[in-house]
Coordinates of C-alpha atoms and ligand atoms in Angstrom, one line a residue:
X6 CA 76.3 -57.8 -67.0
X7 CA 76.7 -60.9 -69.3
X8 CA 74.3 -63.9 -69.3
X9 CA 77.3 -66.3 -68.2
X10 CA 77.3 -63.3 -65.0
X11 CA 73.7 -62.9 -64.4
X12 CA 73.4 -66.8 -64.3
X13 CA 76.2 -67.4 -62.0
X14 CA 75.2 -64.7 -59.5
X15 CA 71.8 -66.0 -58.8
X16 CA 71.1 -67.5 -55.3
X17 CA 71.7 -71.4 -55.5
X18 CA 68.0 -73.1 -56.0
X19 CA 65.8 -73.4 -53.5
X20 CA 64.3 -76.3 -51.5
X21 CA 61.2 -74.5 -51.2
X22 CA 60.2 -73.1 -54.4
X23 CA 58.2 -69.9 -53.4
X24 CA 60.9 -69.2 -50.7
X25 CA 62.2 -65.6 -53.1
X26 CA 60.7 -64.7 -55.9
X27 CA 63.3 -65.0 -58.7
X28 CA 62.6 -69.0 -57.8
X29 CA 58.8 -68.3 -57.5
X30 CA 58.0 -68.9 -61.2
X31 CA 60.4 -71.1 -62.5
X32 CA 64.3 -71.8 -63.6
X33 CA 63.3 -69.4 -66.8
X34 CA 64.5 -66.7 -65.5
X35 CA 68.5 -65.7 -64.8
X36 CA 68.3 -62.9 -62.8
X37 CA 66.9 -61.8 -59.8
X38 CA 64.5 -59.0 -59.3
X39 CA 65.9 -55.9 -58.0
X40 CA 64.7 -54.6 -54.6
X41 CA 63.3 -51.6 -56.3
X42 CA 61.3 -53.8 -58.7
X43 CA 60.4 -55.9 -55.9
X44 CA 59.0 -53.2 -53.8
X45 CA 57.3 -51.6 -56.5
X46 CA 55.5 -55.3 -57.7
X47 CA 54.6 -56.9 -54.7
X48 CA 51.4 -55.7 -52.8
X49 CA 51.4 -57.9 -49.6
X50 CA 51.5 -55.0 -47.7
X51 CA 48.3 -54.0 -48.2
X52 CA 46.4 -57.1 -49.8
X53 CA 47.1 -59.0 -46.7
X54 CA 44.1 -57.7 -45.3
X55 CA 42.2 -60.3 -48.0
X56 CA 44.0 -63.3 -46.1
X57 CA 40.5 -64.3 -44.5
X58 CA 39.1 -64.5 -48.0
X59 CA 42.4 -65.9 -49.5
X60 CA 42.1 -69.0 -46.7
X61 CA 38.7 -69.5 -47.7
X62 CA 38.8 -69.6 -51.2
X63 CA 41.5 -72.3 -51.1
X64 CA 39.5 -74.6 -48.8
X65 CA 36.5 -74.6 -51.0
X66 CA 39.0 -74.8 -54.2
X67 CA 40.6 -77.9 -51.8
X68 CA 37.5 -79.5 -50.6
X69 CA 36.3 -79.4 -54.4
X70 CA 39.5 -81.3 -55.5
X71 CA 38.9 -83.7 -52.9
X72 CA 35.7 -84.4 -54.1
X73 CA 36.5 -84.6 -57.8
X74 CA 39.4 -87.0 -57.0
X75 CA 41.9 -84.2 -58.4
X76 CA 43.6 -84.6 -55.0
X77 CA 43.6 -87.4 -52.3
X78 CA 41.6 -87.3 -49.4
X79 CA 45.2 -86.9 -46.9
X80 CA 45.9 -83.9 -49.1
X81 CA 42.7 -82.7 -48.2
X82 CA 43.0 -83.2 -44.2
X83 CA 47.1 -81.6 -44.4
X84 CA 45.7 -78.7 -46.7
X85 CA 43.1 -78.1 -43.9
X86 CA 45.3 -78.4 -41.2
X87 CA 48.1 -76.1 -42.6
X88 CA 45.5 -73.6 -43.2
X89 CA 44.1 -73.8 -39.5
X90 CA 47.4 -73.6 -37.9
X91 CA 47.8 -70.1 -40.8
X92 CA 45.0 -68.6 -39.3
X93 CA 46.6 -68.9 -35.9
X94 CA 49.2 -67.5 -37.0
X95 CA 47.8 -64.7 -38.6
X96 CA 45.8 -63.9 -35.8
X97 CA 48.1 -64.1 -32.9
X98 CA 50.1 -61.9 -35.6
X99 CA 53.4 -64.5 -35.4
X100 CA 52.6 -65.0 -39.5
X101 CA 55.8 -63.6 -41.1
X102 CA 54.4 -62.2 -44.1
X103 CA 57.5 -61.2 -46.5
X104 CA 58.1 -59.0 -49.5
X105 CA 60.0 -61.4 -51.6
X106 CA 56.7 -63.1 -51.6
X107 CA 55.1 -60.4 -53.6
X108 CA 51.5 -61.0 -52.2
X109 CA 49.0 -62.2 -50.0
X110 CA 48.0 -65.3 -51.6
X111 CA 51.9 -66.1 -52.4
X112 CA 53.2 -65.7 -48.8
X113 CA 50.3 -67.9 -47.6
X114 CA 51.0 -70.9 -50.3
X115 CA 54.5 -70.8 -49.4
X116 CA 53.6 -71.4 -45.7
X117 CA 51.0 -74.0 -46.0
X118 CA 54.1 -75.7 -48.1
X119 CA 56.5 -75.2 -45.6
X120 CA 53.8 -76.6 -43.0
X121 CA 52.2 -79.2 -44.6
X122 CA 55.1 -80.2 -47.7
X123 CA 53.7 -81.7 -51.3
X124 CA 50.1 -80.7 -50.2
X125 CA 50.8 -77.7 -50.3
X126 CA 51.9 -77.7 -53.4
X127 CA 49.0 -79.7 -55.0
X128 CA 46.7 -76.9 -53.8
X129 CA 47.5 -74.3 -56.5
X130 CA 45.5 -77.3 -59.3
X131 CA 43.4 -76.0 -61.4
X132 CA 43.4 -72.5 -60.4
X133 CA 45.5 -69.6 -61.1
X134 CA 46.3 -66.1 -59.2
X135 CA 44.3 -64.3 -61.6
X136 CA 41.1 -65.9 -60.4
X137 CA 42.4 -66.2 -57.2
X138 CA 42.5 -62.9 -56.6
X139 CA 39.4 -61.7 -58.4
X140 CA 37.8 -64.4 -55.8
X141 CA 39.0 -63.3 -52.7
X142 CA 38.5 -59.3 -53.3
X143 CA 34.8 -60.1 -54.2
X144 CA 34.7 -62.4 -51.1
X145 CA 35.9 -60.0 -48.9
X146 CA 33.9 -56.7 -50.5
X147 CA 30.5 -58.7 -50.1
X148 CA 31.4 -58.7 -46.2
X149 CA 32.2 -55.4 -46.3
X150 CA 29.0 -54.8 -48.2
X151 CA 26.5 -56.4 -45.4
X152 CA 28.6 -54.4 -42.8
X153 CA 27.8 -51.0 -44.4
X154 CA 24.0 -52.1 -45.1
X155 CA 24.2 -52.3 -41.0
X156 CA 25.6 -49.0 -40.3
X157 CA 23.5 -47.5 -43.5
X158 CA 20.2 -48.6 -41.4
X159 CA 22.0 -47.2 -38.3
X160 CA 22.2 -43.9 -39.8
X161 CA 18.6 -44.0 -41.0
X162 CA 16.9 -44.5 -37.4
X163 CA 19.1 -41.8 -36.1
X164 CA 17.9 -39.6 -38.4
X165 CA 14.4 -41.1 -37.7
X166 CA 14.8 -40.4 -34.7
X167 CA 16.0 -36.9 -34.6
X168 CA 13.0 -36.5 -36.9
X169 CA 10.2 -37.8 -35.0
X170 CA 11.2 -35.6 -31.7
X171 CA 10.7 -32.6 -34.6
X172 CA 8.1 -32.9 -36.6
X173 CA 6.3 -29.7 -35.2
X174 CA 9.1 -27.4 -35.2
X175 CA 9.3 -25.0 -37.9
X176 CA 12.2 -24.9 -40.1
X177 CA 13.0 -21.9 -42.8
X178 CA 13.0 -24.4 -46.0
X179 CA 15.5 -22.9 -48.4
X180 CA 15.9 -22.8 -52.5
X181 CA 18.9 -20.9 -53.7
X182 CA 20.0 -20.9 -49.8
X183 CA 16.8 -17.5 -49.3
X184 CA 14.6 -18.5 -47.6
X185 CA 11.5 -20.1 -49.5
X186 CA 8.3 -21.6 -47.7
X187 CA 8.1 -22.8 -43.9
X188 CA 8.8 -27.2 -43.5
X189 CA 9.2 -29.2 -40.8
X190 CA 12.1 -30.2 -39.2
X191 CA 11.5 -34.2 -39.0
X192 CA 10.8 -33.4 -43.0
X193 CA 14.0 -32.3 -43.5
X194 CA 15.5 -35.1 -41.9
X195 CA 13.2 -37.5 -43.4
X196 CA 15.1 -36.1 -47.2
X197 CA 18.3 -37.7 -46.2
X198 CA 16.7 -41.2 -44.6
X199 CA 15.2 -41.4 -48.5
X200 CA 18.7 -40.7 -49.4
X201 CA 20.1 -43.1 -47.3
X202 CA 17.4 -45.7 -48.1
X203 CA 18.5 -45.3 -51.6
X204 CA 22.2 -45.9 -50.8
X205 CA 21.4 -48.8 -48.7
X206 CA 19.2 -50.5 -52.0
X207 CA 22.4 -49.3 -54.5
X208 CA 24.7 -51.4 -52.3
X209 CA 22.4 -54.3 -51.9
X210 CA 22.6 -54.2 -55.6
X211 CA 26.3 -54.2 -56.0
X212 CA 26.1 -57.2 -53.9
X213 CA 24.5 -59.3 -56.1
X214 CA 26.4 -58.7 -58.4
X215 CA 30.0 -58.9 -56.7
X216 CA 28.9 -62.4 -55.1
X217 CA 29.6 -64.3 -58.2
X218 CA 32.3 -67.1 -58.4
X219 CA 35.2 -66.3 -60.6
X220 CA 36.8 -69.6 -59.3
X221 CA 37.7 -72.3 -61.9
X222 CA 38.6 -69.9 -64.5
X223 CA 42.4 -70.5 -63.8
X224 CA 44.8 -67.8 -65.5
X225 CA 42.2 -67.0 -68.2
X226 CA 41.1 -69.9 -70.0
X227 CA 39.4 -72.4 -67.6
X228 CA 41.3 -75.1 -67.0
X229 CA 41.7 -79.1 -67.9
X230 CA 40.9 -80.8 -64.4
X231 CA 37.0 -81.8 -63.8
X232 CA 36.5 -78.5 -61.2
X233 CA 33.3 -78.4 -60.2
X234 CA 32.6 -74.5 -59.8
X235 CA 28.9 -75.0 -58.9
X236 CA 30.0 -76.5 -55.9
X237 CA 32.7 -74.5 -54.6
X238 CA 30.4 -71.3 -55.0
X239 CA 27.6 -72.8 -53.1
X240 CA 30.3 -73.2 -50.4
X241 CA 31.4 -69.9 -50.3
X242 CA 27.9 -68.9 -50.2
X243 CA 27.5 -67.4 -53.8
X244 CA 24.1 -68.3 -54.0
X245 CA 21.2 -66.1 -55.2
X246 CA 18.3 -66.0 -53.5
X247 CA 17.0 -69.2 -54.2
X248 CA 20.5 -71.1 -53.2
X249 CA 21.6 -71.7 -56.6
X250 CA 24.9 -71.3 -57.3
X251 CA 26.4 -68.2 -59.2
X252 CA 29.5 -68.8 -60.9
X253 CA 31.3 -66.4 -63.6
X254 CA 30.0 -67.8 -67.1
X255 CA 33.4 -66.7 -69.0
X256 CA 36.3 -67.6 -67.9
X257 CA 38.2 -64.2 -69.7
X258 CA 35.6 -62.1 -68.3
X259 CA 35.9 -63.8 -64.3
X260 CA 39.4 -63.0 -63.8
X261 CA 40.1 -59.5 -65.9
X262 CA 36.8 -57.5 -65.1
X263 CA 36.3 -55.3 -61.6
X264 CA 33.1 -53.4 -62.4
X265 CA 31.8 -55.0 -59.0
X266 CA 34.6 -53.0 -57.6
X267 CA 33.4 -49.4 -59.6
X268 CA 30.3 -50.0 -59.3
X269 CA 30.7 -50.4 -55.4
X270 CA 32.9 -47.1 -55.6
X271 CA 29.8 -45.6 -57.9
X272 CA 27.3 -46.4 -54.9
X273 CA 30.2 -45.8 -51.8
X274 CA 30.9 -42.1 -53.5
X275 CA 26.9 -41.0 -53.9
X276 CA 26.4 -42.3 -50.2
X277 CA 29.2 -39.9 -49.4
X278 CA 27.7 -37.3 -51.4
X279 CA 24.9 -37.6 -49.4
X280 CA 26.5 -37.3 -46.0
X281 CA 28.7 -34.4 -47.6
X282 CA 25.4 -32.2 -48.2
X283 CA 24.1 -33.4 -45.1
X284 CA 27.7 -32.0 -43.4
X285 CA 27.0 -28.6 -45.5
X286 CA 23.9 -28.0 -44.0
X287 CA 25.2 -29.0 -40.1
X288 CA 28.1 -27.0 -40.3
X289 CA 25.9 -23.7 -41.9
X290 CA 23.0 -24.3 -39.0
X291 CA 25.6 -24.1 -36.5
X292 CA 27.2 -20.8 -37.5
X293 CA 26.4 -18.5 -35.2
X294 CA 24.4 -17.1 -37.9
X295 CA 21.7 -19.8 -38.1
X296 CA 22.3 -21.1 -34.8
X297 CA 19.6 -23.6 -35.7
X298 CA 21.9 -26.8 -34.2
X299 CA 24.1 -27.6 -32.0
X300 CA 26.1 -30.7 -32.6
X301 CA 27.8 -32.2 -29.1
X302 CA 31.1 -31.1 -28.2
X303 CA 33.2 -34.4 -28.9
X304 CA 32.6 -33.7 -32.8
X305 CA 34.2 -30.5 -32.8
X306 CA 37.4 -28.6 -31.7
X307 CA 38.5 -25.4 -30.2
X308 CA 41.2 -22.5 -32.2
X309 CA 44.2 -22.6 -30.4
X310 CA 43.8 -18.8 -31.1
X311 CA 40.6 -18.1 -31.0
X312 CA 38.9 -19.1 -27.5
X313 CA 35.5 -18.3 -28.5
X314 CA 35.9 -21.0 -31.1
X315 CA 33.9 -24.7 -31.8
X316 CA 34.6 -25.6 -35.3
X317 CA 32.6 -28.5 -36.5
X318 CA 35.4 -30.4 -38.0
X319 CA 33.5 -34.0 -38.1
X320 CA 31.2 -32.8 -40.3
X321 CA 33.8 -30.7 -42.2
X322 CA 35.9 -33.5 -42.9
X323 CA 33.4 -35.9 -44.2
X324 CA 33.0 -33.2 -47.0
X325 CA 36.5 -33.3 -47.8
X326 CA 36.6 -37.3 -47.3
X327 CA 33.9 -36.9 -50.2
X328 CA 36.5 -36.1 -52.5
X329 CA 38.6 -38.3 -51.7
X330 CA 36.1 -41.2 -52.2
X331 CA 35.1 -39.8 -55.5
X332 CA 38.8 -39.6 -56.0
X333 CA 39.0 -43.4 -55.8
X334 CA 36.1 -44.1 -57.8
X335 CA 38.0 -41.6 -61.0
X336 CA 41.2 -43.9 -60.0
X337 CA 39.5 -47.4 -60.7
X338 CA 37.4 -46.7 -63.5
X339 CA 40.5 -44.9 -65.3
X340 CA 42.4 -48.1 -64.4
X341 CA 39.9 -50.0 -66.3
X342 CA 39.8 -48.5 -69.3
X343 CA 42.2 -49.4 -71.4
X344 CA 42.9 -53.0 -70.5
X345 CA 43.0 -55.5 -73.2
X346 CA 41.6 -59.1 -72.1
X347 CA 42.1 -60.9 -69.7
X348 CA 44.2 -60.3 -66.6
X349 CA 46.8 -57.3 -66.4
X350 CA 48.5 -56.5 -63.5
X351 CA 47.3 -53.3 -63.7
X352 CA 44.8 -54.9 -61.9
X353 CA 46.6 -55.3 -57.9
X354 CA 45.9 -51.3 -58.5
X355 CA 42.3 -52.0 -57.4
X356 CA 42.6 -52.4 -53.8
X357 CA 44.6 -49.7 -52.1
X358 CA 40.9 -47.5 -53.4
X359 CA 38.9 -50.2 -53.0
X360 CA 40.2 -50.7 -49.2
X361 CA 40.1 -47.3 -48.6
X362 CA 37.0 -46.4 -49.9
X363 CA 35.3 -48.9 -47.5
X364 CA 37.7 -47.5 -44.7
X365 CA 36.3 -43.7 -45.1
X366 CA 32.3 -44.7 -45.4
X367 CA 32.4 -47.3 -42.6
X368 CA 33.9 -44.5 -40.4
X369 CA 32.0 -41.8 -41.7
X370 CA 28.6 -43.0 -41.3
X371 CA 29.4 -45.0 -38.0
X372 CA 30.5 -41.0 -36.8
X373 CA 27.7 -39.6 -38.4
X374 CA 25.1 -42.2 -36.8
X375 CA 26.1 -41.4 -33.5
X376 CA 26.8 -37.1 -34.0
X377 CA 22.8 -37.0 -35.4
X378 CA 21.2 -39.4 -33.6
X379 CA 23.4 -40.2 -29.9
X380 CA 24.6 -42.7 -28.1
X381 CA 22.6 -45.0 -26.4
X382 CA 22.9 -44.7 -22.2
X383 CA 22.7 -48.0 -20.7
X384 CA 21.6 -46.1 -17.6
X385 CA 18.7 -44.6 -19.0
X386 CA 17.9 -46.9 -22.2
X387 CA 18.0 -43.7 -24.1
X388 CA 20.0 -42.6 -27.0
X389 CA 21.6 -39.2 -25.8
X390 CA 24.0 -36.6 -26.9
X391 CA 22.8 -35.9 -30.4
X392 CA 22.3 -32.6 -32.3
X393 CA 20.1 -30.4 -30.9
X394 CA 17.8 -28.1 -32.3
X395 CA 17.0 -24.7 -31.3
X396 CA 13.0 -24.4 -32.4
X397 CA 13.2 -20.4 -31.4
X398 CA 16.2 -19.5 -34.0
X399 CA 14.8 -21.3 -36.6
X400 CA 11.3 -19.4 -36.7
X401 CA 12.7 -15.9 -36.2
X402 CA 14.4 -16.9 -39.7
X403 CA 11.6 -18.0 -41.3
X404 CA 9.9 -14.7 -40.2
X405 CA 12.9 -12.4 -41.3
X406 CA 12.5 -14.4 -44.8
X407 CA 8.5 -13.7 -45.5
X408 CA 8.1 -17.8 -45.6
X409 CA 4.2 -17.3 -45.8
X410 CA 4.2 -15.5 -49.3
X411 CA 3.2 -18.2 -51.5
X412 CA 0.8 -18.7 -49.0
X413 CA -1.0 -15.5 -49.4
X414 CA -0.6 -15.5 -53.1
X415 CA -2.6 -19.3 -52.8
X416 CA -5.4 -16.9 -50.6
X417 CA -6.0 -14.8 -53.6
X418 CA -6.3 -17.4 -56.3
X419 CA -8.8 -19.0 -53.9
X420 CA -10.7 -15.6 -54.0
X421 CA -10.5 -15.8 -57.9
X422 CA -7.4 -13.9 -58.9
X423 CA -4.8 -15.8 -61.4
X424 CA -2.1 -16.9 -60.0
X425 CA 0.7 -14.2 -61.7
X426 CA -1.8 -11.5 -60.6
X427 CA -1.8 -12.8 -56.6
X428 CA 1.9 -13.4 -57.4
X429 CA 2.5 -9.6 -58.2
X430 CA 0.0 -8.2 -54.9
X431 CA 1.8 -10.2 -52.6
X432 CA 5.0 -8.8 -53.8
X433 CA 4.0 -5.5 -52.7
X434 CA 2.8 -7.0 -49.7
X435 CA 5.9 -8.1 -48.7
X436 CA 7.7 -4.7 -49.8
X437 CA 5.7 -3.3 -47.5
X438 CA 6.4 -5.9 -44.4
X439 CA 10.4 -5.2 -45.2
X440 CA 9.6 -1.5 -44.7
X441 CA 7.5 -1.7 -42.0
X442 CA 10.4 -4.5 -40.9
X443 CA 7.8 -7.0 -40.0
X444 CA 6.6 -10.0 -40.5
X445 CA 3.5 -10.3 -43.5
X446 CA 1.6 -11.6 -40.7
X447 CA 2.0 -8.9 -38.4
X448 CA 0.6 -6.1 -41.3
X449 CA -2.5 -4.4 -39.9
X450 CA -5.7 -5.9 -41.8
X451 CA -6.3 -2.4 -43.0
X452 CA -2.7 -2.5 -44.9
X453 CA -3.3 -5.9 -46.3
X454 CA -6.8 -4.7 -47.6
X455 CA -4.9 -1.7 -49.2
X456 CA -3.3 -4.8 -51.3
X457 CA -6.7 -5.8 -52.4
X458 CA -9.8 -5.6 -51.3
X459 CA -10.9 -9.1 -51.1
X460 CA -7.8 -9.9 -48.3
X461 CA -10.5 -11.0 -44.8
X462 CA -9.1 -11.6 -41.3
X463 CA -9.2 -15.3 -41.7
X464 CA -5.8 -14.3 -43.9
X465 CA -3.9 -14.6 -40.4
X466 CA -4.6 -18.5 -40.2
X467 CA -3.2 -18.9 -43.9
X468 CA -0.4 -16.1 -42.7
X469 CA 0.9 -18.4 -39.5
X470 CA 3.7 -20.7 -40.3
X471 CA 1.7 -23.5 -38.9
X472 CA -1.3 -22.9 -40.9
X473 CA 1.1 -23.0 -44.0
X474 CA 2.4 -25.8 -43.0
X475 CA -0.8 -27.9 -42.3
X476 CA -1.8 -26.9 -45.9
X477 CA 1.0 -29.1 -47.7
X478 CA -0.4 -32.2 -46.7
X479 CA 0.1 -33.7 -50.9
X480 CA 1.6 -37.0 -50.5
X481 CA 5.7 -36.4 -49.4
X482 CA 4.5 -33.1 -48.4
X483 CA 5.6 -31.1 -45.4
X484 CA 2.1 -31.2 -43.3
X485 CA 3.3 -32.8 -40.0
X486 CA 0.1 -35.5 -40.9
X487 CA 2.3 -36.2 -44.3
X488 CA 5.5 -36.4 -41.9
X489 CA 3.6 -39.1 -39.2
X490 CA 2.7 -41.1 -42.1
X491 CA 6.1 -41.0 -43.5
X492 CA 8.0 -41.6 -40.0
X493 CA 5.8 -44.9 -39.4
X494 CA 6.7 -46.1 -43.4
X495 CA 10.3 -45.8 -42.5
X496 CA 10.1 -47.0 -38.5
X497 CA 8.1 -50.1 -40.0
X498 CA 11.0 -50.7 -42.8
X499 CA 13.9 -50.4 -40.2
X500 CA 12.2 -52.5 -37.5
Ligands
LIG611 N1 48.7 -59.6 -56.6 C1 48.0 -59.8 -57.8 C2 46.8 -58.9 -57.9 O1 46.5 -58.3 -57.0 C3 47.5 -61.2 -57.9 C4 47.3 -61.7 -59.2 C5 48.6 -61.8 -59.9 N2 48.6 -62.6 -61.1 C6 49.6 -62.6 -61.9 N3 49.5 -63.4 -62.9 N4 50.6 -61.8 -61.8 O2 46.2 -58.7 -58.9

């Protein structure tokens, strides 16, 4: 096609300017975009879910321009107004939000325009896209953020929970998946509320660091009207913790940089991690061959072949939703990488991971609150339906797995043996007990003296699984004492 052609065949000019997107930038350009080009650019199909953030970017960028005389104090009120009657409209869903537009904060200009006319268009001063956008996605992440703190803590007391009505049963604690040395239940749990804890501090973190003002940077440079930036973060609440402002101190940086958003992923996939290895262990204690758990029945599903059948497909599929969130994290930082400064628009690649990260760990540790720990019962003011333990199944396997051993061994070094030399007796103690198929406890005295000489009667208090237990009372140790004082740390944390 020939200039002359191209020219001649675009669509007449517009009255409104952002109306399609060949006439969104300027009379530069002489042809329209295809509709393949179009689909594959424009990302209002997903980054209208910022549109919250996007409205309240621009009133602070407004109210600041107000305030620095940039605009008039009319402009003002009509940009206000416009962007009420928006918010209506995007709510009642009657907003017609269009591809031509290419995104979010284009299809919402365009309307304020068509609402409110020239002050509309004296909105977009002093500010670009690129910083616009790097605003609203850390605007709308640090919400996101303080929503998955919530359900982070709401995961912890559910674990608390299930912990504190366990602290006295007994456990086979595993290395290598054998079984190693007796632990409590409530400890066990207590593992993944430190986990948790540490999740919950990683994405506090991230916070800080996301709630900074990229606003006033424009396209990449700053810009030449008198913004004041100290004022429009303290309005959109990018404060520290003191209530001063924190604004992006480099313009280049504000609008091309999305570590917040790695970083966040960083954080969202070790949180998943967590519940991943949490899912593991559910899904091997509820084989039939632990049997240690049972999880209720609205978290798993029946075979349509096998009737015997209850798969435990919650937890199953948070393990596999792992992937995908570490998936996402591989995705942004790869998209990072080789940028050159400042904006790209490699960048609008961000959010479909970003969005869906947050997606999969909301949902996964709201599900995995309520599978552990229940749902409350207005009836009874109780939290029900959680997993279940089976104390019984979980002591026959601690028994089958000679979980007093390094007990024993302890015994002897306490009668004056070295340690390797107990180590060595107790083996063929316990070659004995898997002969005899017993339990090391249940070995006459007279066998365990045959071991060595020194081995009393009061071995059968070091031999119980309770006696073993009490004895690991070091600080983070398994002693249900240890465990109380752990529980009221955490209960007095959570509130
Ligand atoms: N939709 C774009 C994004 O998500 C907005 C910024 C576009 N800026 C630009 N100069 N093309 O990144």
């Amino acid at each position: 096609m020939s200039k002359a052609q191209a020219t001649s065949a675009a669509p007449a000019p517009s009255h409104n300017q952002l109306d399609t997107k060949a006439q969104a930038w300027s009379a530069l350009f002489e042809e329209p975009m295809s509709d393949l080009v179009k689909r594959y650019t424009s990302s209002v199909f997903f980054d209208k879910r910022l549109w919250q953030a996007d409205i309240a970017g621009s009133l602070a960028h407004a109210e600041m321009l107000a305030a620095q005389a940039v605009i008039s104090a009319e402009d003002h009120a009509s940009i206000q107004r416009g962007m009420a009657q928006i918010t209506q409209e995007i709510e009642s869903g009657a907003f017609e939000w269009k591809l031509d537009l290419e995104d979010v904060h284009l299809n919402i200009e365009a309307r304020l325009t068509q609402l409110v006319g020239d002050a509309g268009k004296r909105l977009h001063t002093g500010r670009s896209r690129n910083d616009q956008v790097a605003t609203d996605v850390r605007l709308w992440l640090r919400g996101e953020i303080d929503l998955i703190g919530d359900l982070l803590k709401e995961l912890q007391v559910s674990l608390v929970d299930v912990a504190e009505q366990n602290v006295d049963v007994i456990l086979p604690g595993f290395t290598h998946l054998q079984v190693a040395q007796p632990v409590s239940f409530g400890h066990h749990m207590l593992a993944y509320v430190e986990m948790f804890k540490r999740d919950a501090e990683r994405m506090a973190d991230v916070r800080r660091r996301t709630n900074v003002l990229p606003l006033g940077s424009a396209a990449l440079a700053g810009t030449t009207y008198p913004l004041d930036r100290e004022r429009v973060a303290k309005t959109l609440g990018m404060v520290d913790a003191n209530g001063s402002p924190v604004v992006c101190q480099n313009s280049l940086d504000a609008v091309s940089d999305r570590d917040f958003a790695i970083e966040f992923t960083a954080a969202a996939s070790l949180c998943m991690v967590h519940v991943s290895r949490l899912s593991e262990e559910l899904i091997i204690w509820m084989s039939q061959n632990f049997g240690f758990i049972k999880i209720a029945d609205r978290f798993t599903t029946g075979s349509s072949i096998m009737p015997q059948k209850k798969n435990p497909d919650v937890p199953e599929l948070a393990r596999g939703k792992t992937g995908r969130v570490v998936g996402h994290l591989m995705g942004l930082i790869t998209l990072m990488k080789g940028q050159p400064l400042a904006y790209n628009k490699d960048n609008q690649e961000d959010k479909e991971p970003l969005f869906d990260t947050v997606d999969t760990l909301k949902d996964t540790l709201r599900i995995f609150a309520e599978m552990v720990g229940g749902q409350l019962n207005p009836a009874t003011g109780h939290k029900e339906g959680g997993i279940t333990v089976n104390p019984q199944a979980m002591e026959n396997a601690v028994k089958r797995g000679y979980a007093t051993a390094t007990d024993l061994a302890d015994y002897l070094v306490k009668k004056g043996l070295p340690f390797r030399d107990a180590h060595e007796t107790v083996a063929h103690a316990v070659k004995a007990a898997t002969t005899h198929a017993c339990d090391l406890s249940e070995l006459p005295l007279a066998v365990l003296q045959g071991f060595h000489p020194q081995i009393d009667k009061d071995v059968y208090e070091v031999l119980s699984l309770r006696g073993s237990l009490n004895a690991r009372s070091t600080l983070g140790g398994t002693a249900p004492a240890q465990v109380r004082i752990q529980l009221a740390r955490h209960r007095a944390r959570l509130g």
